[in-house]
XYZ file of C-alpha atoms in Angstrom:
154
model
C -82.243 234.591 143.319
C -80.209 231.949 145.106
C -77.414 232.258 142.497
C -77.233 236.028 142.965
C -77.010 235.654 146.725
C -74.262 233.022 146.391
C -72.309 235.258 143.979
C -72.589 238.218 146.324
C -71.560 236.098 149.313
C -68.532 234.766 147.406
C -67.525 238.270 146.366
C -67.882 239.528 149.932
C -65.696 236.682 151.174
C -63.021 237.458 148.599
C -63.098 241.158 149.431
C -62.824 240.418 153.156
C -59.776 238.205 152.618
C -57.969 240.517 150.172
C -55.728 243.011 151.975
C -56.629 246.578 151.217
C -60.216 245.901 150.273
C -61.579 245.427 153.752
C -62.616 248.265 156.004
C -60.033 250.137 158.025
C -58.694 247.994 160.843
C -57.408 250.844 162.982
C -59.427 253.397 164.907
C -58.472 257.053 165.005
C -57.452 256.797 168.671
C -55.209 253.813 167.939
C -53.672 255.673 165.011
C -52.917 258.721 167.185
C -51.501 256.508 169.927
C -49.251 254.731 167.430
C -47.935 257.987 165.999
C -47.173 259.242 169.524
C -45.263 256.040 170.249
C -43.339 256.433 166.995
C -42.416 260.012 167.918
C -41.305 258.916 171.391
C -39.165 256.147 169.892
C -37.631 258.703 167.516
C -36.657 260.968 170.406
C -35.062 258.023 172.215
C -33.187 256.892 169.106
C -31.972 260.425 168.439
C -30.708 260.732 172.014
C -28.634 257.591 171.520
C -27.038 259.183 168.450
C -25.694 262.107 170.488
C -22.895 259.966 171.913
C -21.541 259.211 168.437
C -19.257 261.343 166.283
C -18.659 261.973 162.618
C -20.471 260.040 159.936
C -21.569 257.357 162.411
C -23.682 260.052 164.104
C -25.102 261.134 160.741
C -25.976 257.528 159.847
C -27.572 256.981 163.262
C -29.663 260.143 162.880
C -30.689 259.183 159.344
C -31.728 255.731 160.575
C -33.785 257.263 163.394
C -35.535 259.647 160.976
C -36.125 256.827 158.502
C -37.621 254.634 161.209
C -39.953 257.465 162.210
C -41.062 258.230 158.646
C -41.631 254.558 157.828
C -43.561 253.969 161.046
C -45.845 256.935 160.481
C -46.438 256.043 156.829
C -47.285 252.438 157.702
C -49.595 253.536 160.522
C -51.370 255.895 158.127
C -51.662 253.149 155.502
C -53.189 250.797 158.057
C -55.524 253.536 159.300
C -56.719 254.521 155.827
C -56.736 250.961 154.500
C -56.452 252.002 150.845
C -54.168 250.815 148.095
C -53.006 254.372 147.520
C -51.959 254.733 151.164
C -50.064 251.428 151.028
C -48.205 252.557 147.907
C -47.377 255.853 149.624
C -46.024 253.909 152.620
C -43.865 251.746 150.369
C -42.578 254.857 148.576
C -41.786 256.445 151.931
C -39.865 253.300 152.906
C -37.920 253.442 149.637
C -37.039 257.113 150.168
C -36.060 256.538 153.797
C -33.886 253.546 152.896
C -32.264 255.668 150.203
C -31.430 258.488 152.609
C -29.823 256.017 155.048
C -27.874 254.314 152.274
C -26.687 257.681 151.000
C -25.384 258.584 154.473
C -23.586 255.253 154.658
C -21.984 256.006 151.297
C -20.355 259.109 152.792
C -17.797 256.833 154.482
C -16.421 255.924 151.062
C -14.417 258.011 148.629
C -14.060 258.362 144.890
C -15.505 255.751 142.553
C -16.634 253.482 145.397
C -18.803 256.321 146.744
C -20.272 257.004 143.291
C -21.105 253.321 142.830
C -22.614 253.158 146.302
C -24.887 256.126 145.618
C -25.937 254.731 142.221
C -26.773 251.391 143.845
C -28.859 253.195 146.454
C -30.723 255.139 143.744
C -31.328 251.942 141.785
C -32.731 250.216 144.875
C -35.057 253.167 145.527
C -36.247 253.245 141.920
C -36.828 249.493 141.953
C -38.786 249.601 145.209
C -41.010 252.412 143.941
C -41.642 250.589 140.664
C -42.547 247.411 142.564
C -45.023 249.334 144.712
C -46.654 250.874 141.667
C -46.809 247.535 139.849
C -48.322 245.781 142.863
C -51.026 248.426 143.059
C -51.843 248.015 139.368
C -52.084 244.243 139.823
C -54.429 244.694 142.791
C -56.584 247.095 140.785
C -56.686 244.672 137.850
C -57.786 241.872 140.200
C -60.519 244.089 141.584
C -61.681 244.962 138.062
C -61.700 241.279 137.116
C -63.751 240.434 140.208
C -66.203 243.196 139.327
C -66.497 241.913 135.756
C -67.027 238.359 136.990
C -69.652 239.473 139.485
C -71.458 241.473 136.792
C -71.397 238.491 134.456
C -72.742 236.214 137.188
C -75.450 238.704 137.989
C -76.570 238.895 134.341
């Protein structure tokens, strides 16, 4: 009985330390407050873009939108506390970074612009693949812990 208790205590300690396997750290009120702050920051950032002209204004607006999307996705991931939500937040970051990079590429012309856009797409694809791979690794670790715990229990 003592061995079972020790195994369960060790597993609980590991789960508590592993990010994404502990309970949600953010309350619903905190989540709503954070999203309101993100929206307010977006409005402020967008107001600052109004003084700019041309592509600089477009880049500024894209950066403000990206900041808002990333902030909301990360707040949701922290609120939900799941691996799936964290992957969604990382994918949102990759998409937002891509949209900003694409706007920045508009300053260039010809082959340089094409290369810039392809680099931005490659960075987005790489970031999404990394997020997916990290989730699979986390799931594999969880499965291994479960198998180990089952073996210790038996």
